[in-house]
Short mmCIF file of C-alpha atoms and ligand atoms in Angstrom, two decimals:
data_model
loop_
_atom_site.label_atom_id
_atom_site.label_comp_id
_atom_site.label_asym_id
_atom_site.label_seq_id
_atom_site.Cartn_x
_atom_site.Cartn_y
_atom_site.Cartn_z
CA UNK A 703 0.15 0.08 0.13
CA UNK A 704 1.39 3.27 -0.84
CA UNK A 705 2.35 5.71 2.03
CA UNK A 706 1.65 3.76 4.92
CA UNK A 707 2.68 5.20 8.19
CA UNK A 708 4.11 2.32 10.25
CA UNK A 709 5.40 1.71 13.91
CA UNK A 710 9.08 2.50 14.71
CA UNK A 711 10.89 -0.45 16.65
CA UNK A 712 14.75 -0.91 16.93
CA UNK A 713 15.50 2.13 14.93
CA UNK A 714 13.66 1.09 11.99
CA UNK A 715 10.14 0.58 10.44
CA UNK A 716 8.06 -1.96 12.00
CA UNK A 717 5.00 -3.02 9.99
CA UNK A 718 3.28 -5.01 12.36
CA UNK A 719 0.66 -7.74 11.46
CA UNK A 720 -2.56 -6.25 11.99
CA UNK A 721 -3.21 -4.91 8.55
CA UNK A 722 -5.67 -2.33 9.81
CA UNK A 723 -5.30 1.35 8.81
CA UNK A 724 -6.94 4.56 9.04
CA UNK A 725 -6.76 7.49 6.39
CA UNK A 726 -4.78 10.37 7.12
CA UNK A 727 -5.74 13.59 5.33
CA UNK A 728 -4.34 17.24 4.24
CA UNK A 729 -6.93 19.37 5.76
CA UNK A 730 -6.03 22.31 3.33
CA UNK A 731 -7.11 20.02 0.26
CA UNK A 732 -9.22 17.42 1.84
CA UNK A 733 -7.18 14.74 0.00
CA UNK A 734 -6.25 11.53 1.60
CA UNK A 735 -2.43 11.53 1.76
CA UNK A 736 -1.64 8.11 3.75
CA UNK A 737 -2.91 5.52 5.59
CA UNK A 738 -1.66 4.88 9.13
CA UNK A 739 -1.24 1.65 10.70
CA UNK A 740 -3.50 0.56 13.49
CA UNK A 741 -1.74 -1.77 15.86
CA UNK A 742 -3.39 -5.06 16.94
CA UNK A 743 -2.71 -6.13 20.53
CA UNK A 744 -0.01 -8.33 19.20
CA UNK A 745 1.50 -5.29 17.42
CA UNK A 746 1.38 -3.55 20.62
CA UNK A 747 3.09 -6.27 22.61
CA UNK A 748 5.76 -6.51 20.26
CA UNK A 749 6.79 -2.78 20.49
CA UNK A 750 6.47 -2.90 24.13
CA UNK A 751 8.63 -5.83 24.25
CA UNK A 752 11.20 -4.08 22.20
CA UNK A 753 11.22 -1.06 24.82
CA UNK A 754 11.57 -3.49 27.82
CA UNK A 755 14.50 -5.38 26.25
CA UNK A 756 16.47 -2.09 25.63
CA UNK A 757 15.83 -0.68 29.26
CA UNK A 758 18.46 -2.47 31.16
CA UNK A 759 21.28 -1.33 28.90
CA UNK A 760 19.98 2.31 28.58
CA UNK A 761 19.44 2.60 32.22
CA UNK A 762 23.19 1.58 32.78
CA UNK A 763 24.30 4.07 30.03
CA UNK A 764 26.50 6.82 31.77
CA UNK A 765 25.02 10.14 31.86
CA UNK A 766 27.88 11.57 29.98
CA UNK A 767 26.82 9.30 27.06
CA UNK A 768 23.08 9.90 27.26
CA UNK A 769 23.65 13.71 27.29
CA UNK A 770 25.82 13.41 24.27
CA UNK A 771 22.97 11.69 22.31
CA UNK A 772 20.71 14.52 23.85
CA UNK A 773 22.86 17.48 22.66
CA UNK A 774 23.05 15.37 19.14
CA UNK A 775 19.35 15.48 18.88
CA UNK A 776 19.10 18.97 20.00
CA UNK A 777 21.35 20.00 17.20
CA UNK A 778 19.80 17.99 14.34
CA UNK A 779 16.41 19.18 15.46
CA UNK A 780 17.30 22.63 15.58
CA UNK A 781 19.03 22.56 12.20
CA UNK A 782 16.06 20.67 10.49
CA UNK A 783 13.14 22.00 12.35
CA UNK A 784 11.50 23.26 9.12
CA UNK A 785 11.30 19.72 7.83
CA UNK A 786 9.33 18.93 10.87
CA UNK A 787 7.00 21.94 10.49
CA UNK A 788 6.13 21.28 6.94
CA UNK A 789 5.09 17.70 7.91
CA UNK A 790 2.91 18.98 10.89
CA UNK A 791 1.25 21.48 8.57
CA UNK A 792 0.50 18.82 5.81
CA UNK A 793 -1.42 16.80 8.53
CA UNK A 794 -2.78 19.03 11.04
CA UNK A 795 -3.23 22.10 8.84
CA UNK A 796 -2.01 24.85 11.25
CA UNK A 797 0.19 27.50 9.18
CA UNK A 798 4.01 26.62 8.77
CA UNK A 799 5.03 29.58 11.28
CA UNK A 800 2.77 28.18 13.82
CA UNK A 801 4.26 24.59 13.34
CA UNK A 802 7.66 26.12 13.71
CA UNK A 803 6.78 27.75 17.15
CA UNK A 804 5.47 24.37 18.27
CA UNK A 805 8.78 22.83 17.36
CA UNK A 806 10.69 25.44 19.17
CA UNK A 807 8.70 24.97 22.37
CA UNK A 808 9.50 21.39 22.23
CA UNK A 809 13.17 22.22 21.42
CA UNK A 810 13.08 24.08 24.94
CA UNK A 811 12.30 20.69 26.57
CA UNK A 812 15.07 18.93 24.89
CA UNK A 813 17.33 21.85 25.96
CA UNK A 814 16.27 21.57 29.52
CA UNK A 815 16.94 17.70 29.42
CA UNK A 816 20.15 18.44 28.33
CA UNK A 817 20.93 19.61 31.90
CA UNK A 818 19.91 16.17 33.39
CA UNK A 819 23.25 15.55 35.18
CA UNK A 820 22.49 18.68 37.32
CA UNK A 821 18.90 17.71 37.60
CA UNK A 822 19.48 14.08 38.84
CA UNK A 823 21.96 15.12 41.63
CA UNK A 824 20.68 13.62 44.84
CA UNK A 825 21.08 14.84 48.49
CA UNK A 826 24.16 13.58 50.70
CA UNK A 827 24.05 13.82 54.70
CA UNK A 828 27.51 13.00 56.32
CA UNK A 829 27.38 11.80 59.51
CA UNK A 830 23.55 11.66 60.05
CA UNK A 831 24.14 9.38 62.79
CA UNK A 832 27.36 8.54 64.32
CA UNK A 833 29.55 7.48 61.22
CA UNK A 834 26.36 6.72 59.23
CA UNK A 835 25.77 8.51 55.93
CA UNK A 836 22.44 8.94 54.24
CA UNK A 837 21.79 9.87 50.51
CA UNK A 838 19.28 9.79 47.89
CA UNK A 839 19.42 8.84 44.53
CA UNK A 840 16.75 8.78 41.68
CA UNK A 841 16.38 6.07 39.24
CA UNK A 842 14.37 5.37 36.00
CA UNK A 843 10.95 3.67 35.87
CA UNK A 844 11.45 1.37 32.92
CA UNK A 845 9.50 1.33 29.66
CA UNK A 846 7.12 4.40 29.80
CA UNK A 847 4.16 5.29 27.37
CA UNK A 848 3.19 8.79 25.93
CA UNK A 849 -0.16 8.84 24.33
CA UNK A 850 -0.66 12.15 22.69
CA UNK A 851 -3.42 14.30 20.79
CA UNK A 852 -3.81 15.43 17.28
CA UNK A 853 -3.27 19.22 18.14
CA UNK A 854 0.63 19.48 18.93
CA UNK A 855 1.98 16.31 17.09
CA UNK A 856 5.58 17.25 17.84
CA UNK A 857 5.60 19.59 20.98
CA UNK A 858 3.35 17.43 23.26
CA UNK A 859 5.37 14.23 23.08
CA UNK A 860 8.57 16.60 23.36
CA UNK A 861 6.90 17.67 26.79
CA UNK A 862 7.64 14.10 27.87
CA UNK A 863 10.21 11.99 26.01
CA UNK A 864 13.47 14.24 26.33
CA UNK A 865 13.15 13.93 30.03
CA UNK A 866 12.08 10.25 29.92
CA UNK A 867 15.08 9.34 27.58
CA UNK A 868 17.53 11.53 29.78
CA UNK A 869 16.65 9.92 33.14
CA UNK A 870 17.26 6.42 31.49
CA UNK A 871 13.70 5.02 30.71
CA UNK A 872 12.88 3.47 27.10
CA UNK A 873 9.66 5.19 25.57
CA UNK A 874 6.77 4.08 23.66
CA UNK A 875 4.96 6.90 21.81
CA UNK A 876 1.32 6.55 20.71
CA UNK A 877 0.75 9.65 18.52
CA UNK A 878 -2.78 10.62 17.42
CA UNK A 879 -3.86 8.78 14.22
CA UNK A 880 -4.85 11.95 12.82
CA UNK A 881 -1.28 13.21 12.16
CA UNK A 882 1.24 10.40 12.84
CA UNK A 883 4.04 11.26 10.55
CA UNK A 884 5.79 13.86 12.92
CA UNK A 885 6.42 10.94 15.29
CA UNK A 886 8.43 8.71 12.54
CA UNK A 887 10.29 11.86 11.49
CA UNK A 888 11.34 12.21 15.18
CA UNK A 889 12.14 8.74 15.55
CA UNK A 890 14.68 8.77 12.67
CA UNK A 891 16.23 12.07 14.09
CA UNK A 892 16.87 9.94 17.31
CA UNK A 893 18.43 7.23 15.41
CA UNK A 894 20.60 9.58 13.54
CA UNK A 895 21.44 11.27 16.85
CA UNK A 896 23.03 7.89 18.10
CA UNK A 897 20.11 6.78 20.26
CA UNK A 898 20.50 2.97 20.74
CA UNK A 899 17.95 0.55 19.06
CA UNK A 900 14.82 0.10 21.15
CA UNK A 901 15.12 3.20 23.44
CA UNK A 902 12.51 5.22 21.51
CA UNK A 903 9.65 3.45 19.87
CA UNK A 904 6.44 4.46 17.94
CA UNK A 905 3.21 2.59 18.35
CA UNK A 906 0.56 3.65 15.83
CA UNK A 907 -3.00 3.09 16.57
CA UNK A 908 -6.37 3.81 18.29
CA UNK A 909 -7.91 2.47 21.40
CA UNK A 910 -6.63 -1.03 21.01
CA UNK A 911 -3.01 0.30 21.06
CA UNK A 912 -3.94 2.78 24.24
CA UNK A 913 -5.55 -0.24 26.32
CA UNK A 914 -2.42 -2.46 25.89
CA UNK A 915 -0.20 0.52 26.96
CA UNK A 916 -2.71 1.05 30.00
CA UNK A 917 -2.49 -2.59 31.15
CA UNK A 918 0.54 -4.42 29.86
CA UNK A 919 2.64 -4.93 33.09
CA UNK A 920 5.96 -3.97 31.24
CA UNK A 921 4.87 -0.31 31.04
CA UNK A 922 5.58 1.58 34.05
CA UNK A 923 3.87 4.92 33.63
CA UNK A 924 1.64 6.81 31.29
CA UNK A 925 1.79 10.53 30.16
CA UNK A 926 -1.41 11.22 28.36
CA UNK A 927 -2.56 14.48 26.77
CA UNK A 928 -6.23 14.66 25.09
CA UNK A 929 -9.64 15.31 25.86
CA UNK A 930 -11.17 15.00 29.43
CA UNK A 931 -13.30 11.92 29.10
CA UNK A 932 -10.36 9.97 27.50
CA UNK A 933 -7.80 11.55 30.17
CA UNK A 934 -10.17 10.22 32.89
CA UNK A 935 -10.52 6.72 31.45
CA UNK A 936 -6.54 6.66 30.89
CA UNK A 937 -6.06 7.76 34.54
CA UNK A 938 -8.68 5.12 35.90
CA UNK A 939 -7.45 2.36 33.88
CA UNK A 940 -3.55 3.18 34.16
CA UNK A 941 -3.73 3.64 37.81
CA UNK A 942 -5.84 0.57 38.46
CA UNK A 943 -3.05 -1.37 36.78
CA UNK A 944 -0.65 0.18 39.28
CA UNK A 945 0.96 2.49 36.80
CA UNK A 946 2.04 5.87 37.66
CA UNK A 947 -0.23 8.26 35.38
CA UNK A 948 -0.48 12.00 34.65
CA UNK A 949 -3.44 12.65 32.06
CA UNK A 950 -3.77 16.06 30.84
CA UNK A 951 -7.26 16.84 29.52
CA UNK A 952 -9.47 19.40 28.01
CA UNK A 953 -9.87 23.04 28.61
CA UNK A 954 -12.07 26.19 28.37
CA UNK A 955 -9.76 28.92 29.02
CA UNK A 956 -11.11 32.62 29.89
CA UNK A 957 -9.47 35.83 29.72
CA UNK A 958 -10.75 38.52 32.02
CA UNK A 959 -10.53 42.17 30.66
CA UNK A 960 -10.85 44.77 33.37
CA UNK A 961 -12.22 48.34 32.44
CA UNK A 962 -8.77 49.75 33.03
CA UNK A 963 -6.88 47.39 30.51
CA UNK A 964 -5.33 48.40 27.34
CA UNK A 965 -7.90 47.48 25.09
CA UNK A 966 -5.78 47.45 21.92
CA UNK A 967 -3.54 45.20 23.75
CA UNK A 968 -6.45 42.98 24.93
CA UNK A 969 -8.03 42.94 21.45
CA UNK A 970 -5.06 41.79 19.86
CA UNK A 971 -4.32 39.18 22.37
CA UNK A 972 -7.97 37.81 21.96
CA UNK A 973 -7.67 37.38 18.09
CA UNK A 974 -3.95 35.80 18.57
CA UNK A 975 -5.22 33.32 21.21
CA UNK A 976 -8.66 32.80 20.22
CA UNK A 977 -7.90 32.05 16.48
CA UNK A 978 -4.24 30.87 16.25
CA UNK A 979 -3.86 27.39 15.03
CA UNK A 980 -7.65 27.61 14.35
CA UNK A 981 -8.48 27.50 18.08
CA UNK A 982 -7.19 24.07 18.41
CA UNK A 983 -4.98 24.75 21.30
CA UNK A 984 -5.47 23.63 24.91
CA UNK A 985 -4.35 26.88 25.93
CA UNK A 986 -6.74 28.93 23.40
CA UNK A 987 -8.90 31.62 24.85
CA UNK A 988 -12.46 30.53 24.06
CA UNK A 989 -14.25 33.03 26.44
CA UNK A 990 -13.43 36.77 26.58
CA UNK A 991 -15.02 37.88 29.78
CA UNK A 992 -15.45 41.74 29.52
CA UNK A 993 -16.02 43.54 33.10
CA UNK A 994 -18.09 46.82 33.14
CA UNK A 995 -18.51 49.51 30.58
CA UNK A 996 -15.80 48.23 28.21
CA UNK A 997 -17.79 45.35 26.27
CA UNK A 998 -18.73 47.36 23.10
CA UNK A 999 -15.56 48.88 22.53
CA UNK A 1000 -13.59 45.57 23.03
CA UNK A 1001 -16.06 43.56 20.72
CA UNK A 1002 -15.73 46.29 18.01
CA UNK A 1003 -11.95 46.10 18.27
CA UNK A 1004 -11.80 42.48 18.07
CA UNK A 1005 -14.26 42.34 15.35
CA UNK A 1006 -12.10 44.78 13.29
CA UNK A 1007 -8.97 42.77 13.75
CA UNK A 1008 -10.67 39.51 12.97
CA UNK A 1009 -12.13 40.57 9.54
CA UNK A 1010 -8.71 41.30 8.41
CA UNK A 1011 -7.30 37.90 9.04
CA UNK A 1012 -6.20 35.62 6.01
CA UNK A 1013 -7.60 32.28 5.95
CA UNK A 1014 -5.99 29.55 3.81
CA UNK A 1015 -3.50 26.70 3.07
CA UNK A 1016 -1.07 26.68 5.99
CA UNK A 1017 1.75 26.52 3.37
CA UNK A 1018 0.70 29.99 1.95
CA UNK A 1019 0.86 33.40 3.46
CA UNK A 1020 -2.12 32.66 5.75
CA UNK A 1021 -2.88 33.52 9.31
CA UNK A 1022 -4.97 30.69 10.00
CA UNK A 1023 -5.34 27.23 8.36
CA UNK A 1024 -8.18 24.75 8.20
CA UNK A 1025 -9.43 22.46 10.89
CA UNK A 1026 -8.10 19.14 11.40
CA UNK A 1027 -10.97 16.86 9.80
CA UNK A 1028 -14.27 17.50 8.14
CA UNK A 1029 -16.14 15.94 11.14
CA UNK A 1030 -14.43 18.35 13.56
CA UNK A 1031 -15.11 21.32 11.11
CA UNK A 1032 -18.67 20.53 11.07
CA UNK A 1033 -19.16 19.98 14.60
CA UNK A 1034 -17.47 23.27 15.46
CA UNK A 1035 -19.81 24.88 12.82
CA UNK A 1036 -22.76 23.25 14.82
CA UNK A 1037 -21.78 25.05 18.00
CA UNK A 1038 -22.05 28.41 16.06
CA UNK A 1039 -25.37 27.34 14.98
CA UNK A 1040 -26.26 26.34 18.43
CA UNK A 1041 -25.05 29.65 20.01
CA UNK A 1042 -26.91 31.77 17.36
CA UNK A 1043 -30.25 29.68 18.16
CA UNK A 1044 -29.59 30.30 21.88
CA UNK A 1045 -29.50 34.03 21.31
CA UNK A 1046 -25.75 34.88 21.00
CA UNK A 1047 -25.02 37.51 18.61
CA UNK A 1048 -22.97 36.27 15.52
CA UNK A 1049 -20.48 39.47 15.20
CA UNK A 1050 -18.08 37.88 12.81
CA UNK A 1051 -19.41 34.67 11.13
CA UNK A 1052 -16.80 32.00 9.98
CA UNK A 1053 -19.19 29.71 8.46
CA UNK A 1054 -19.17 31.82 5.21
CA UNK A 1055 -15.46 32.07 4.94
CA UNK A 1056 -13.79 32.28 1.58
CA UNK A 1057 -10.25 30.51 2.08
CA UNK A 1058 -7.35 30.36 0.21
CA UNK A 1059 -7.01 26.82 -0.15
CA UNK A 1060 -8.48 23.47 -1.54
CA UNK A 1061 -12.22 23.43 -2.45
CA UNK A 1062 -12.46 20.35 -0.33
CA UNK A 1063 -10.41 21.71 2.58
CA UNK A 1064 -11.76 21.70 6.05
CA UNK A 1065 -12.48 25.43 6.33
CA UNK A 1066 -14.07 27.43 8.97
CA UNK A 1067 -13.24 31.02 9.56
CA UNK A 1068 -12.81 32.82 12.84
CA UNK A 1069 -16.12 33.70 14.65
CA UNK A 1070 -16.85 35.85 17.14
CA UNK A 1071 -19.88 35.75 19.35
CA UNK A 1072 -21.29 38.53 21.66
CA UNK A 1073 -23.70 38.39 24.61
CA UNK A 1074 -23.08 34.61 25.31
CA UNK A 1075 -24.41 33.49 28.53
CA UNK A 1076 -23.20 30.37 31.00
CA UNK A 1077 -25.92 28.29 29.98
CA UNK A 1078 -25.37 28.10 26.13
CA UNK A 1079 -23.48 25.00 24.78
CA UNK A 1080 -21.10 27.36 23.16
CA UNK A 1081 -20.03 28.33 26.57
CA UNK A 1082 -20.43 25.17 28.62
CA UNK A 1083 -18.68 22.72 25.97
CA UNK A 1084 -15.07 22.68 24.94
CA UNK A 1085 -15.46 23.73 21.02
CA UNK A 1086 -11.77 23.48 20.09
CA UNK A 1087 -12.27 25.56 17.20
CA UNK A 1088 -11.85 29.22 16.00
CA UNK A 1089 -15.00 30.59 18.04
CA UNK A 1090 -14.39 33.32 20.45
CA UNK A 1091 -17.30 33.86 22.83
CA UNK A 1092 -17.71 37.49 24.90
CA UNK A 1093 -19.36 37.26 28.15
CA UNK A 1094 -20.45 40.50 29.66
CA UNK A 1095 -20.18 40.92 33.61
CA UNK A 1096 -20.51 43.98 35.78
CA UNK A 1097 -17.70 43.17 38.25
CA UNK A 1098 -14.31 41.38 38.85
CA UNK A 1099 -16.15 39.03 41.28
CA UNK A 1100 -18.43 37.77 38.78
CA UNK A 1101 -15.74 37.19 36.16
CA UNK A 1102 -13.88 35.10 38.72
CA UNK A 1103 -16.77 33.16 39.78
CA UNK A 1104 -17.21 32.21 36.11
CA UNK A 1105 -13.73 30.85 35.91
CA UNK A 1106 -13.81 29.00 39.39
CA UNK A 1107 -17.03 27.28 39.04
CA UNK A 1108 -16.02 26.08 35.47
CA UNK A 1109 -15.04 22.53 35.42
CA UNK A 1110 -12.02 23.01 33.49
CA UNK A 1111 -8.65 24.90 35.04
CA UNK A 1112 -6.01 24.63 32.31
CA UNK A 1113 -4.90 28.24 31.47
CA UNK A 1114 -6.47 31.71 31.95
CA UNK A 1115 -5.22 35.48 31.44
CA UNK A 1116 -6.08 38.88 33.00
CA UNK A 1117 -5.73 42.31 31.25
CA UNK A 1118 -5.26 45.15 33.61
CA UNK A 1119 -3.06 48.01 34.36
CA UNK A 1120 -3.78 47.30 38.04
CA UNK A 1121 -1.13 45.34 39.71
CA UNK A 1122 -3.45 44.85 42.62
CA UNK A 1123 -5.98 43.34 40.76
CA UNK A 1124 -3.59 41.17 38.94
CA UNK A 1125 -1.97 40.01 42.24
CA UNK A 1126 -5.48 39.18 43.71
CA UNK A 1127 -6.46 37.05 40.46
CA UNK A 1128 -3.47 35.22 40.39
CA UNK A 1129 -3.92 34.26 44.09
CA UNK A 1130 -7.61 33.67 43.69
CA UNK A 1131 -8.20 31.70 40.40
CA UNK A 1132 -8.48 28.05 40.36
CA UNK A 1133 -6.51 27.28 37.17
CA UNK A 1134 -2.96 25.84 36.72
CA UNK A 1135 -1.60 28.55 34.46
CA UNK A 1136 -2.10 32.12 34.64
CA UNK A 1137 -1.21 35.18 32.29
CA UNK A 1138 -1.08 38.64 33.45
CA UNK A 1139 -1.54 40.73 29.99
CA UNK A 1140 -0.09 37.45 28.39
CA UNK A 1141 -2.94 35.47 26.75
CA UNK A 1142 -1.20 32.16 26.23
CA UNK A 1143 0.87 31.58 29.39
CA UNK A 1144 2.49 28.37 28.46
CA UNK A 1145 5.43 28.08 30.98
CA UNK A 1146 8.89 27.65 29.84
CA UNK A 1147 10.43 24.24 29.94
CA UNK A 1148 12.15 24.68 33.24
CA UNK A 1149 8.68 25.11 34.85
CA UNK A 1150 5.76 22.67 34.78
CA UNK A 1151 2.75 22.79 32.39
CA UNK A 1152 -0.37 21.53 33.66
CA UNK A 1153 -3.84 22.44 34.77
CA UNK A 1154 -6.02 21.98 37.62
CA UNK A 1155 -9.84 20.34 37.99
CA UNK A 1156 -10.98 18.48 34.89
CA UNK A 1157 -7.92 19.69 32.96
CA UNK A 1158 -5.44 17.54 34.62
CA UNK A 1159 -5.75 14.03 36.31
CA UNK A 1160 -2.84 12.89 38.74
CA UNK A 1161 -0.43 15.03 40.68
CA UNK A 1162 2.30 15.77 38.21
CA UNK A 1163 2.58 18.33 35.58
CA UNK A 1164 4.61 18.13 32.45
CA UNK A 1165 8.26 18.94 32.40
CA UNK A 1166 10.21 20.95 34.91
CA UNK A 1167 11.44 19.24 37.91
CA UNK A 1168 8.12 17.69 38.00
CA UNK A 1169 8.84 15.89 35.01
CA UNK A 1170 12.13 14.59 36.19
CA UNK A 1171 10.26 13.32 39.15
CA UNK A 1172 7.58 11.65 37.25
CA UNK A 1173 10.20 9.84 35.30
CA UNK A 1174 12.22 8.74 38.19
CA UNK A 1175 11.82 6.97 41.71
CA UNK A 1176 13.40 7.89 44.57
CA UNK A 1177 15.75 5.76 46.59
CA UNK A 1178 17.25 6.90 50.11
CA UNK A 1179 20.37 4.90 51.28
CA UNK A 1180 21.66 4.93 54.67
CA UNK A 1181 25.08 3.40 54.75
CA UNK A 1182 27.84 2.88 57.54
CA UNK A 1183 31.53 1.69 56.72
CA UNK A 1184 34.50 1.29 58.63
CA UNK A 1185 32.80 0.99 62.00
CA UNK A 1186 33.98 -2.05 64.12
CA UNK A 1187 31.63 -0.92 67.04
CA UNK A 1188 28.40 -1.97 65.31
CA UNK A 1189 26.54 -1.86 68.91
CA UNK A 1190 25.94 -5.67 69.12
CA UNK A 1191 22.55 -7.01 69.14
CA UNK A 1192 19.85 -4.61 69.99
CA UNK A 1193 16.00 -5.45 68.58
CA UNK A 1194 14.78 -1.79 69.11
CA UNK A 1195 14.05 0.40 66.35
CA UNK A 1196 17.12 2.30 64.86
CA UNK A 1197 17.68 5.67 66.76
CA UNK A 1198 20.10 8.32 65.66
CA UNK A 1199 23.01 9.06 67.87
P1 NAD B 641 -8.52 12.86 22.18
O1 NAD B 641 -8.81 12.55 23.52
O2 NAD B 641 -9.43 12.46 21.09
O3 NAD B 641 -7.11 11.63 21.79
C1 NAD B 641 -5.97 11.91 22.42
C2 NAD B 641 -5.27 10.50 22.38
O4 NAD B 641 -6.16 9.49 22.85
C3 NAD B 641 -5.04 10.08 20.86
O5 NAD B 641 -3.78 9.40 20.70
C4 NAD B 641 -6.29 9.06 20.55
O6 NAD B 641 -5.59 8.07 19.63
C5 NAD B 641 -6.43 8.39 21.99
N1 NAD B 641 -7.99 7.99 22.05
C6 NAD B 641 -8.96 8.62 21.37
N2 NAD B 641 -9.98 8.02 21.84
C7 NAD B 641 -9.52 6.85 22.72
C8 NAD B 641 -10.34 5.97 23.41
N3 NAD B 641 -11.55 5.91 23.42
N4 NAD B 641 -9.60 5.18 24.40
C9 NAD B 641 -8.11 5.14 24.49
N5 NAD B 641 -7.54 6.26 23.75
C10 NAD B 641 -8.16 6.95 22.88
O7 NAD B 641 -7.89 14.27 21.89
P2 NAD B 641 -7.56 14.80 20.45
O8 NAD B 641 -8.79 15.09 19.84
O9 NAD B 641 -6.58 14.18 19.82
O10 NAD B 641 -6.83 16.32 21.08
C11 NAD B 641 -7.75 17.52 21.41
C12 NAD B 641 -7.83 17.52 22.91
O11 NAD B 641 -6.66 17.49 23.61
C13 NAD B 641 -8.56 18.83 23.49
O12 NAD B 641 -9.57 18.26 24.42
C14 NAD B 641 -7.51 19.31 24.22
O13 NAD B 641 -7.89 20.34 24.91
C15 NAD B 641 -6.80 18.48 24.63
N6 NAD B 641 -5.54 19.05 24.98
C16 NAD B 641 -5.01 18.98 26.11
C17 NAD B 641 -3.89 19.50 26.53
C18 NAD B 641 -3.33 20.01 28.00
O14 NAD B 641 -2.31 20.19 28.17
N7 NAD B 641 -4.16 19.75 29.01
C19 NAD B 641 -2.79 19.75 25.44
C20 NAD B 641 -3.22 19.37 24.05
C21 NAD B 641 -4.55 19.11 23.89
#
């Protein structure tokens, strides 16, 4: 079969035996460009077995050698990131500059992981008790699974695998079946960087592959990113099987615009954060909460900027590309219909967009809805498309209550010139990542990325020191050397002295 996107095992393509496939499309043309293999349970076990076989040697590989491979990978990725960006655009649809941004944010995690010798240093206490020393080390878990969503086919896996590999684990990555090619490109790059066979593996597939990863005893941890219902399922199933699980879920991100905000800055930010990547970002702003009398001005400023956006093929000079699949495009459009029927005002209507792209492309233009209320499905549901809802409230407290009663808690932002109000917001808001005059507050690699409430199941965020801790187990060692007077027989509990 032409252009089948297979699995990756032992630094080479693995075709598996299932024979099942799913189509992969270019969203800007609507054309099927390949078929992705869908693993059977046997295929999944073969990939997991490979990762398990490679673990002992990689675990025992010195930090110096491991970091050398990471530095090689960093150099190769930086030199060739344009290739990866084009692959992302061809299957996801986001514009190439945005895809490059995604790769750059992933690269930051690789760079963070290059410092792993420092991050893995343990503690040492000399003479904790007489002639007794105590020290701590962190050791890798074993083969670990990463299950990623369609919207960041390179960055989200890179939140996890650089740190997992640097800390001595072996990896099975299960990418989204909607845009699977980036994973193979990254696997090839690892091979070129000198990563030994079996350390980084790719398992293509759907629920069958995921279920095997969640229950196979050889897999020691699961890092999942995707929608909330699946995140919940992954967390429940993986932890029931005794695994360490971090499962990042969906989002409904609010921006609060206070009356004293710079409205031009806020309007620019709403357009960028609402419509960038066609709203298919877990940190996209989908609800702009206008506080007090500024709502009319704000809506006018957002509308003016929105109507100027160029929608089209991501390889052309477009601001925004298509949605990922036709089904998703139609679902998002149906939310606009519902919002209109529920009484929201459609200020800018993306359903009638004229896009610079294929006639069969999955087009939906940026859409601005005003007078949205909390009972409308356009507000209650995660839409994951280029739809920005404006809600009008009278006070800061009402804005805060909207956010804190929302089931999601991934990202949020406040726009204000009042430092006291901003400080109060960062303290009171029940959300994991907060921006102050910054609409998409994605933390740097040396901080951790993660939401609260239904946006994350588990207690570990991605990357930063939380990532290092997630991919390692702590061990504390108490040792006594060269002490002939060991105290003789004493059945009492050890006490320090
Ligand atoms: P999704 O939940 O449909 O898929 C995510 C992964 O789960 C994919 O690899 C998919 O193959 C697998 N999967 C799908 N259905 C499954 C099932 N029934 N059983 C087992 N596995 C299954 O998510 P998506 O549509 O690919 O991505 C968009 C979602 O991801 C949005 O909800 C978005 O908010 C979320 N997301 C969250 C973050 C975050 O950091 N919190 C980041 C990116 C995306």
